[in-house]
Amino acid sequence: MSESSAHLATRIAVKLIQRESITPADGGCQDYIESLLAPLGFVRTHVDAGGVTNSIYARPGELAGTLAFVGHTDVVPTGDLAAWSHSPFSATIEDGILHGRGAQDMKGAVACWIAAVAELCQAQTPLPTLQMLITSDEEGESIDGTIRLVEQMQRDQSLPDAAVVGEPSCSEAVGDTIRRGRRGVIQVRMNVHGKQGHSAYPQDADNAIHRAAPALAAIAATDWGAATDGFPPTSCQITNIQGGTGASNVIPGNCSAFLDIRYNPGNSFGEIKAAIEAACHDIDCTLDFDHVATAFSTPDGIFLDQVCDAIAAVTGITTCRDTGGGTSDGRFLAAAGVPVAELGTTNSTIHQINEQVALHELQTLTNIYRHIIEHFEVSHD
Ligand SMILES: [Zn+2]
């Protein structure tokens, strides 16, 4: 049984990788997914936006509760084609390894979830309501991607009870790590205005560097609070400062700085923005805030336990519930109040030349996904 599903997962992964879908192109992947899911009772809703292909595939369940899989069909560019040992869209299998762009991030995981669902449907196992949320813009701007799917589901009042995100979360072996949250990202461009002048006549000028320096020192010295809920403390790094004309005798009329902030769920965007504005309150400056990603965290509870139990049942591994890494589309679900766990393949070659995944990983991941779906219970926390 597991061998046939692994076979199916591999076959689907090959077909997905062969569909060239460099972000935000979909390359026909989502039509192909529809061709696999429709015979299993899934109905597709198109939520295309801004040139991005987005789909919700939903299958009403025999059991209570709704479980979603969240994924993307786009991949990052290949880089130098000549550097690849196997053409990135050939999906070559050699010595138990599937080679190609998207093998780990994340066509492999998409294929595993479909294979798991197909096997359960064919066995006529009673299932919860299942949804697949698939976008073709995760690797790019992510402006018209998963957020649009979540908005659609909010309008339809069809948000799931929990979601598995197929991002490659694992380090050494499938199941060793899930991500239950990610830090948020805020970027700030700061422009301090003074008045340019001759350094011998400071009374006629207003030194923008002198204005900026205490404000930047206050920002750098800000205590954002302790580590919280498995996350490291919030960090605000001043990554760039520019000021001065290059001449030694000119008082600068302008000074700019760039701040990169990684914050944990113990802080909020509003709180951080207010603190930075307060540090700058007595200088003439403009602050442009870009809230790149919202922090999110799924608390320990029934859903994370179910995911880790499934991993333990299939692999015997005790899973690390991690909060590291950059951002992920999980944040859009989490912001809508949906518990999120990211679980995919290992991530040793993501975004690299010669991206690849071991076939046994696809087999293991399919088995874990099947276990999660089969034993899904709605949390009443
Ligand atoms: Zn990804």
CSV table of C-alpha atoms and ligand atoms in Angstrom, one decimal:
chain,number,residue,atom,x,y,z
A,1,MET,CA,0.0,0.0,0.0
A,2,SER,CA,2.7,2.5,1.0
A,3,GLU,CA,4.8,1.5,-2.0
A,4,SER,CA,2.0,2.2,-4.4
A,5,SER,CA,1.4,5.7,-2.9
A,6,ALA,CA,5.1,6.4,-3.0
A,7,HIS,CA,5.1,5.4,-6.6
A,8,LEU,CA,2.1,7.8,-7.2
A,9,ALA,CA,3.8,10.6,-5.3
A,10,THR,CA,6.9,10.3,-7.4
A,11,ARG,CA,5.0,10.2,-10.6
A,12,ILE,CA,3.0,13.3,-9.7
A,13,ALA,CA,6.2,15.1,-8.5
A,14,VAL,CA,7.9,14.3,-11.9
A,15,LYS,CA,4.9,15.7,-13.8
A,16,LEU,CA,4.9,18.9,-11.7
A,17,ILE,CA,8.6,19.5,-12.0
A,18,GLN,CA,8.4,19.0,-15.8
A,19,ARG,CA,5.9,21.9,-15.9
A,20,GLU,CA,8.2,24.9,-16.0
A,21,SER,CA,6.7,27.4,-13.5
A,22,ILE,CA,9.2,30.0,-12.5
A,23,THR,CA,7.4,32.5,-10.2
A,24,PRO,CA,4.8,33.7,-10.8
A,25,ALA,CA,4.1,31.4,-13.7
A,26,ASP,CA,2.0,28.3,-13.0
A,27,GLY,CA,3.0,26.4,-16.1
A,28,GLY,CA,-0.2,24.4,-16.1
A,29,CYS,CA,0.5,22.8,-12.7
A,30,GLN,CA,-2.8,23.7,-11.2
A,31,ASP,CA,-4.8,22.3,-14.1
A,32,TYR,CA,-2.8,19.1,-13.8
A,33,ILE,CA,-3.6,19.0,-10.0
A,34,GLU,CA,-7.3,19.5,-10.9
A,35,SER,CA,-7.1,16.5,-13.3
A,36,LEU,CA,-5.9,14.4,-10.3
A,37,LEU,CA,-8.3,15.7,-7.7
A,38,ALA,CA,-11.5,16.0,-9.6
A,39,PRO,CA,-12.0,12.3,-9.9
A,40,LEU,CA,-11.6,12.1,-6.1
A,41,GLY,CA,-14.5,14.5,-5.5
A,42,PHE,CA,-12.7,17.8,-5.3
A,43,VAL,CA,-14.2,20.9,-6.8
A,44,ARG,CA,-11.9,23.7,-7.9
A,45,THR,CA,-12.5,27.4,-7.3
A,46,HIS,CA,-10.3,29.8,-9.3
A,47,VAL,CA,-9.1,32.8,-7.3
A,48,ASP,CA,-6.7,34.2,-9.9
A,49,ALA,CA,-5.5,37.7,-9.2
A,50,GLY,CA,-2.9,40.1,-10.7
A,51,GLY,CA,-1.5,37.5,-13.1
A,52,VAL,CA,-1.2,34.9,-10.4
A,53,THR,CA,-2.9,31.5,-10.6
A,54,ASN,CA,-4.6,30.6,-7.3
A,55,SER,CA,-6.9,27.6,-6.7
A,56,ILE,CA,-8.9,26.2,-3.8
A,57,TYR,CA,-9.7,22.5,-4.3
A,58,ALA,CA,-12.3,21.3,-1.8
A,59,ARG,CA,-13.8,17.9,-1.1
A,60,PRO,CA,-16.7,17.7,1.4
A,61,GLY,CA,-16.0,15.2,4.1
A,62,GLU,CA,-17.8,12.3,5.7
A,63,LEU,CA,-16.4,13.3,9.1
A,64,ALA,CA,-16.4,16.6,11.1
A,65,GLY,CA,-13.8,19.2,10.6
A,66,THR,CA,-11.9,20.8,7.7
A,67,LEU,CA,-8.2,20.2,7.1
A,68,ALA,CA,-6.3,22.3,4.5
A,69,PHE,CA,-3.0,21.8,2.7
A,70,VAL,CA,-1.3,25.0,1.7
A,71,GLY,CA,1.2,25.0,-1.1
A,72,HIS,CA,2.7,26.7,-4.1
A,73,THR,CA,3.4,25.6,-7.7
A,74,ASP,CA,5.9,28.3,-8.5
A,75,VAL,CA,9.6,27.8,-8.2
A,76,VAL,CA,12.6,30.1,-8.0
A,77,PRO,CA,14.7,30.7,-11.2
A,78,THR,CA,17.2,28.0,-12.1
A,79,GLY,CA,20.4,30.1,-12.2
A,80,ASP,CA,23.1,29.0,-14.6
A,81,LEU,CA,21.6,26.1,-16.5
A,82,ALA,CA,25.0,24.8,-17.5
A,83,ALA,CA,25.8,24.3,-13.8
A,84,TRP,CA,23.0,21.7,-13.3
A,85,SER,CA,24.0,18.1,-13.5
A,86,HIS,CA,20.5,17.2,-14.7
A,87,SER,CA,18.3,19.7,-16.6
A,88,PRO,CA,16.2,21.4,-13.9
A,89,PHE,CA,12.9,20.6,-15.6
A,90,SER,CA,13.7,17.1,-16.8
A,91,ALA,CA,12.8,15.6,-13.5
A,92,THR,CA,15.4,12.9,-13.9
A,93,ILE,CA,15.4,10.0,-11.4
A,94,GLU,CA,18.8,8.5,-10.8
A,95,ASP,CA,19.9,6.2,-7.9
A,96,GLY,CA,16.8,6.9,-5.9
A,97,ILE,CA,17.1,10.7,-6.2
A,98,LEU,CA,14.6,12.9,-8.1
A,99,HIS,CA,16.4,15.9,-9.6
A,100,GLY,CA,14.8,19.2,-10.5
A,101,ARG,CA,13.7,22.7,-9.6
A,102,GLY,CA,11.0,22.4,-7.0
A,103,ALA,CA,11.8,18.9,-5.9
A,104,GLN,CA,12.0,20.1,-2.3
A,105,ASP,CA,10.4,23.5,-2.6
A,106,MET,CA,7.8,22.4,-2.9
A,107,LYS,CA,6.4,20.2,-5.7
A,108,GLY,CA,7.5,17.1,-3.9
A,109,ALA,CA,5.3,17.9,-0.9
A,110,VAL,CA,2.3,18.9,-3.1
A,111,ALA,CA,2.7,15.5,-4.8
A,112,CYS,CA,2.8,13.7,-1.5
A,113,TRP,CA,-0.3,15.3,-0.2
A,114,ILE,CA,-2.2,14.4,-3.4
A,115,ALA,CA,-0.9,10.8,-3.3
A,116,ALA,CA,-2.0,10.5,0.3
A,117,VAL,CA,-5.5,11.8,-0.4
A,118,ALA,CA,-5.8,9.6,-3.5
A,119,GLU,CA,-4.9,6.5,-1.5
A,120,LEU,CA,-7.4,7.3,1.3
A,121,CYS,CA,-10.2,8.0,-1.2
A,122,GLN,CA,-9.5,4.8,-3.1
A,123,ALA,CA,-9.7,2.9,0.2
A,124,GLN,CA,-13.0,4.7,0.9
A,125,THR,CA,-11.7,5.8,4.2
A,126,PRO,CA,-14.1,8.3,5.9
A,127,LEU,CA,-12.4,11.7,5.7
A,128,PRO,CA,-12.8,15.2,7.1
A,129,THR,CA,-13.5,18.0,4.6
A,130,LEU,CA,-10.3,18.5,2.7
A,131,GLN,CA,-9.0,21.6,1.0
A,132,MET,CA,-5.9,22.3,-1.0
A,133,LEU,CA,-4.9,26.0,-1.3
A,134,ILE,CA,-2.4,26.4,-4.1
A,135,THR,CA,-0.8,29.6,-5.4
A,136,SER,CA,1.7,30.3,-8.1
A,137,ASP,CA,3.1,33.3,-6.2
A,138,GLU,CA,4.9,32.3,-3.0
A,139,GLU,CA,8.5,32.7,-4.2
A,140,GLY,CA,7.9,36.2,-5.6
A,141,GLU,CA,6.1,39.2,-4.2
A,142,SER,CA,3.3,37.1,-2.6
A,143,ILE,CA,0.9,40.1,-3.0
A,144,ASP,CA,-1.8,38.2,-5.0
A,145,GLY,CA,-1.0,34.7,-3.7
A,146,THR,CA,-2.2,32.8,-0.6
A,147,ILE,CA,-3.6,36.1,0.9
A,148,ARG,CA,-6.2,36.1,-1.9
A,149,LEU,CA,-7.2,32.5,-1.2
A,150,VAL,CA,-7.6,33.3,2.5
A,151,GLU,CA,-9.7,36.4,1.7
A,152,GLN,CA,-11.9,34.3,-0.6
A,153,MET,CA,-12.4,31.7,2.2
A,154,GLN,CA,-13.2,34.5,4.7
A,155,ARG,CA,-15.9,35.7,2.3
A,156,ASP,CA,-17.2,32.2,1.8
A,157,GLN,CA,-16.9,31.4,5.6
A,158,SER,CA,-15.0,28.3,4.6
A,159,LEU,CA,-11.7,28.7,6.5
A,160,PRO,CA,-10.3,25.4,7.6
A,161,ASP,CA,-10.0,24.2,11.2
A,162,ALA,CA,-6.2,23.7,10.7
A,163,ALA,CA,-3.7,23.8,7.9
A,164,VAL,CA,-0.5,21.9,6.9
A,165,VAL,CA,1.9,24.0,4.9
A,166,GLY,CA,4.1,21.9,2.7
A,167,GLU,CA,7.3,24.0,3.0
A,168,PRO,CA,10.5,22.0,3.4
A,169,SER,CA,10.8,22.2,7.1
A,170,CYS,CA,13.1,19.3,7.8
A,171,SER,CA,16.9,19.3,8.3
A,172,GLU,CA,18.3,15.7,8.3
A,173,ALA,CA,15.3,13.5,8.0
A,174,VAL,CA,11.6,13.9,7.1
A,175,GLY,CA,9.8,14.6,10.3
A,176,ASP,CA,12.7,15.9,12.4
A,177,THR,CA,11.3,19.5,12.3
A,178,ILE,CA,8.0,21.2,11.9
A,179,ARG,CA,7.6,25.0,12.0
A,180,ARG,CA,4.9,26.2,14.2
A,181,GLY,CA,5.5,29.9,13.7
A,182,ARG,CA,7.8,32.4,12.2
A,183,ARG,CA,9.1,35.8,13.2
A,184,GLY,CA,7.7,38.9,11.6
A,185,VAL,CA,9.6,41.3,9.4
A,186,ILE,CA,9.5,45.1,9.4
A,187,GLN,CA,11.7,47.4,7.3
A,188,VAL,CA,12.0,51.1,7.9
A,189,ARG,CA,13.6,53.8,5.7
A,190,MET,CA,14.5,56.8,7.8
A,191,ASN,CA,15.3,60.2,6.2
A,192,VAL,CA,16.6,62.9,8.5
A,193,HIS,CA,16.4,66.5,7.2
A,194,GLY,CA,18.8,69.3,8.3
A,195,LYS,CA,20.3,72.2,6.4
A,196,GLN,CA,23.5,72.0,4.5
A,197,GLY,CA,26.3,74.5,5.2
A,198,HIS,CA,30.0,75.3,5.6
A,199,SER,CA,31.5,73.4,8.5
A,200,ALA,CA,33.2,76.7,9.6
A,201,TYR,CA,29.8,78.4,9.9
A,202,PRO,CA,27.7,75.8,11.9
A,203,GLN,CA,25.4,78.6,13.1
A,204,ASP,CA,24.0,78.8,9.5
A,205,ALA,CA,23.5,75.0,9.1
A,206,ASP,CA,21.7,72.1,10.7
A,207,ASN,CA,23.7,68.9,10.8
A,208,ALA,CA,21.5,66.0,9.8
A,209,ILE,CA,24.0,63.4,11.0
A,210,HIS,CA,24.0,65.1,14.5
A,211,ARG,CA,20.2,64.9,14.4
A,212,ALA,CA,20.1,61.3,13.3
A,213,ALA,CA,22.8,59.9,15.6
A,214,PRO,CA,21.0,60.2,19.0
A,215,ALA,CA,17.8,58.8,17.5
A,216,LEU,CA,19.6,55.8,16.0
A,217,ALA,CA,21.4,55.3,19.3
A,218,ALA,CA,18.1,55.2,21.1
A,219,ILE,CA,16.7,52.8,18.6
A,220,ALA,CA,19.7,50.5,18.8
A,221,ALA,CA,19.5,50.6,22.6
A,222,THR,CA,15.8,49.8,22.8
A,223,ASP,CA,14.9,46.8,24.9
A,224,TRP,CA,12.2,44.9,22.9
A,225,GLY,CA,11.6,42.4,25.6
A,226,ALA,CA,12.7,38.8,26.2
A,227,ALA,CA,12.5,35.7,24.1
A,228,THR,CA,9.0,34.5,24.1
A,229,ASP,CA,7.0,31.3,23.2
A,230,GLY,CA,10.0,29.5,21.7
A,231,PHE,CA,11.1,32.6,19.7
A,232,PRO,CA,14.3,34.5,20.1
A,233,PRO,CA,14.0,38.2,21.3
A,234,THR,CA,13.0,40.8,18.8
A,235,SER,CA,16.0,42.3,17.0
A,236,CYS,CA,16.2,45.7,15.3
A,237,GLN,CA,19.4,46.0,13.1
A,238,ILE,CA,20.5,49.3,11.6
A,239,THR,CA,21.7,47.9,8.3
A,240,ASN,CA,22.6,51.1,6.4
A,241,ILE,CA,23.5,54.7,7.2
A,242,GLN,CA,24.2,57.4,4.6
A,243,GLY,CA,25.0,61.0,5.1
A,244,GLY,CA,27.5,63.7,4.0
A,245,THR,CA,28.6,64.8,0.6
A,246,GLY,CA,32.0,63.3,0.7
A,247,ALA,CA,33.6,66.7,1.3
A,248,SER,CA,35.2,67.2,4.7
A,249,ASN,CA,34.0,70.8,5.1
A,250,VAL,CA,30.3,70.4,4.3
A,251,ILE,CA,27.7,70.0,7.0
A,252,PRO,CA,25.3,67.4,5.7
A,253,GLY,CA,21.7,68.5,5.1
A,254,ASN,CA,20.5,64.9,4.9
A,255,CYS,CA,21.1,61.6,6.6
A,256,SER,CA,19.3,58.4,5.8
A,257,ALA,CA,19.3,55.0,7.5
A,258,PHE,CA,17.7,51.6,7.0
A,259,LEU,CA,16.3,49.4,9.8
A,260,ASP,CA,15.6,45.7,9.5
A,261,ILE,CA,13.5,44.3,12.3
A,262,ARG,CA,12.7,40.6,13.0
A,263,TYR,CA,10.1,40.5,15.7
A,264,ASN,CA,8.5,37.7,17.7
A,265,PRO,CA,4.8,37.4,18.5
A,266,GLY,CA,5.4,39.1,21.9
A,267,ASN,CA,5.7,42.4,20.0
A,268,SER,CA,3.3,43.9,17.4
A,269,PHE,CA,3.9,46.0,14.4
A,270,GLY,CA,2.0,48.9,16.0
A,271,GLU,CA,4.1,48.8,19.2
A,272,ILE,CA,7.4,48.7,17.2
A,273,LYS,CA,6.3,51.5,14.9
A,274,ALA,CA,5.4,53.6,18.0
A,275,ALA,CA,8.7,53.0,19.6
A,276,ILE,CA,10.7,54.1,16.5
A,277,GLU,CA,8.5,57.1,16.0
A,278,ALA,CA,9.1,58.1,19.7
A,279,ALA,CA,12.9,57.8,19.2
A,280,CYS,CA,12.6,60.3,16.3
A,281,HIS,CA,10.0,62.6,17.8
A,282,ASP,CA,12.2,65.7,18.2
A,283,ILE,CA,13.9,65.5,14.8
A,284,ASP,CA,12.7,66.5,11.4
A,285,CYS,CA,12.5,63.2,9.6
A,286,THR,CA,10.3,61.0,7.5
A,287,LEU,CA,9.8,57.3,8.4
A,288,ASP,CA,8.6,54.8,5.8
A,289,PHE,CA,7.5,51.6,7.4
A,290,ASP,CA,7.1,48.4,5.4
A,291,HIS,CA,5.4,45.6,7.3
A,292,VAL,CA,6.9,42.8,5.2
A,293,ALA,CA,5.5,39.9,7.2
A,294,THR,CA,3.4,39.4,10.3
A,295,ALA,CA,4.8,37.2,13.1
A,296,PHE,CA,2.7,34.2,13.8
A,297,SER,CA,2.7,31.3,16.3
A,298,THR,CA,0.5,28.2,16.6
A,299,PRO,CA,0.4,27.4,20.3
A,300,ASP,CA,1.0,23.9,21.5
A,301,GLY,CA,-2.2,22.0,21.4
A,302,ILE,CA,-4.2,19.3,19.8
A,303,PHE,CA,-3.3,20.1,16.2
A,304,LEU,CA,0.5,20.2,16.7
A,305,ASP,CA,0.2,17.1,18.8
A,306,GLN,CA,-1.6,15.3,15.9
A,307,VAL,CA,1.1,16.3,13.4
A,308,CYS,CA,3.9,15.1,15.7
A,309,ASP,CA,2.0,11.9,16.6
A,310,ALA,CA,1.7,11.1,12.9
A,311,ILE,CA,5.4,11.7,12.4
A,312,ALA,CA,6.2,9.5,15.4
A,313,ALA,CA,3.9,6.7,14.2
A,314,VAL,CA,5.4,6.6,10.8
A,315,THR,CA,9.1,7.4,11.5
A,316,GLY,CA,9.6,7.0,15.3
A,317,ILE,CA,11.1,10.5,15.3
A,318,THR,CA,10.5,13.0,18.1
A,319,THR,CA,9.9,16.2,16.3
A,320,CYS,CA,11.4,19.6,17.0
A,321,ARG,CA,8.7,22.3,17.0
A,322,ASP,CA,10.7,25.1,15.5
A,323,THR,CA,10.1,28.8,14.9
A,324,GLY,CA,13.1,29.6,12.8
A,325,GLY,CA,13.6,30.6,9.1
A,326,GLY,CA,12.3,33.5,7.2
A,327,THR,CA,8.7,34.1,6.3
A,328,SER,CA,6.1,31.7,4.9
A,329,ASP,CA,2.5,31.8,3.6
A,330,GLY,CA,1.5,30.1,6.8
A,331,ARG,CA,1.3,33.7,8.2
A,332,PHE,CA,-1.8,34.4,6.1
A,333,LEU,CA,-3.7,31.4,7.6
A,334,ALA,CA,-2.4,32.1,11.1
A,335,ALA,CA,-3.6,35.8,10.8
A,336,ALA,CA,-7.1,34.4,10.1
A,337,GLY,CA,-6.9,32.4,13.3
A,338,VAL,CA,-6.1,29.0,11.7
A,339,PRO,CA,-3.6,26.7,13.5
A,340,VAL,CA,-0.7,26.1,11.2
A,341,ALA,CA,2.0,23.5,11.0
A,342,GLU,CA,4.7,23.5,8.3
A,343,LEU,CA,5.9,20.1,7.4
A,344,GLY,CA,7.6,19.1,4.2
A,345,THR,CA,10.8,17.4,2.9
A,346,THR,CA,14.3,18.2,4.0
A,347,ASN,CA,15.6,21.6,2.8
A,348,SER,CA,19.2,20.8,2.0
A,349,THR,CA,19.1,22.0,-1.7
A,350,ILE,CA,16.2,24.5,-1.8
A,351,HIS,CA,16.8,27.4,-4.2
A,352,GLN,CA,20.2,25.9,-5.1
A,353,ILE,CA,21.7,24.6,-8.3
A,354,ASN,CA,20.9,20.8,-8.5
A,355,GLU,CA,17.8,20.9,-6.2
A,356,GLN,CA,16.9,17.3,-5.5
A,357,VAL,CA,14.9,15.0,-3.2
A,358,ALA,CA,15.3,11.4,-2.2
A,359,LEU,CA,12.4,9.2,-3.3
A,360,HIS,CA,12.3,7.6,0.2
A,361,GLU,CA,11.6,11.1,1.6
A,362,LEU,CA,8.5,11.3,-0.7
A,363,GLN,CA,7.4,7.9,0.5
A,364,THR,CA,7.8,8.9,4.2
A,365,LEU,CA,6.1,12.2,3.7
A,366,THR,CA,3.2,10.6,1.9
A,367,ASN,CA,2.8,8.2,4.8
A,368,ILE,CA,2.9,11.0,7.4
A,369,TYR,CA,0.4,13.1,5.5
A,370,ARG,CA,-1.9,10.1,5.2
A,371,HIS,CA,-1.7,9.6,8.9
A,372,ILE,CA,-2.4,13.2,9.6
A,373,ILE,CA,-5.5,13.2,7.4
A,374,GLU,CA,-6.8,9.9,8.7
A,375,HIS,CA,-6.5,10.9,12.3
A,376,PHE,CA,-7.5,14.5,12.0
A,377,GLU,CA,-9.7,15.7,14.9
A,378,VAL,CA,-11.0,19.2,15.4
A,379,SER,CA,-9.5,21.0,18.4
A,380,HIS,CA,-12.0,22.3,20.8
A,381,ASP,CA,-9.4,24.3,22.8
B,1,ZN,ZN,8.4,27.2,-0.8
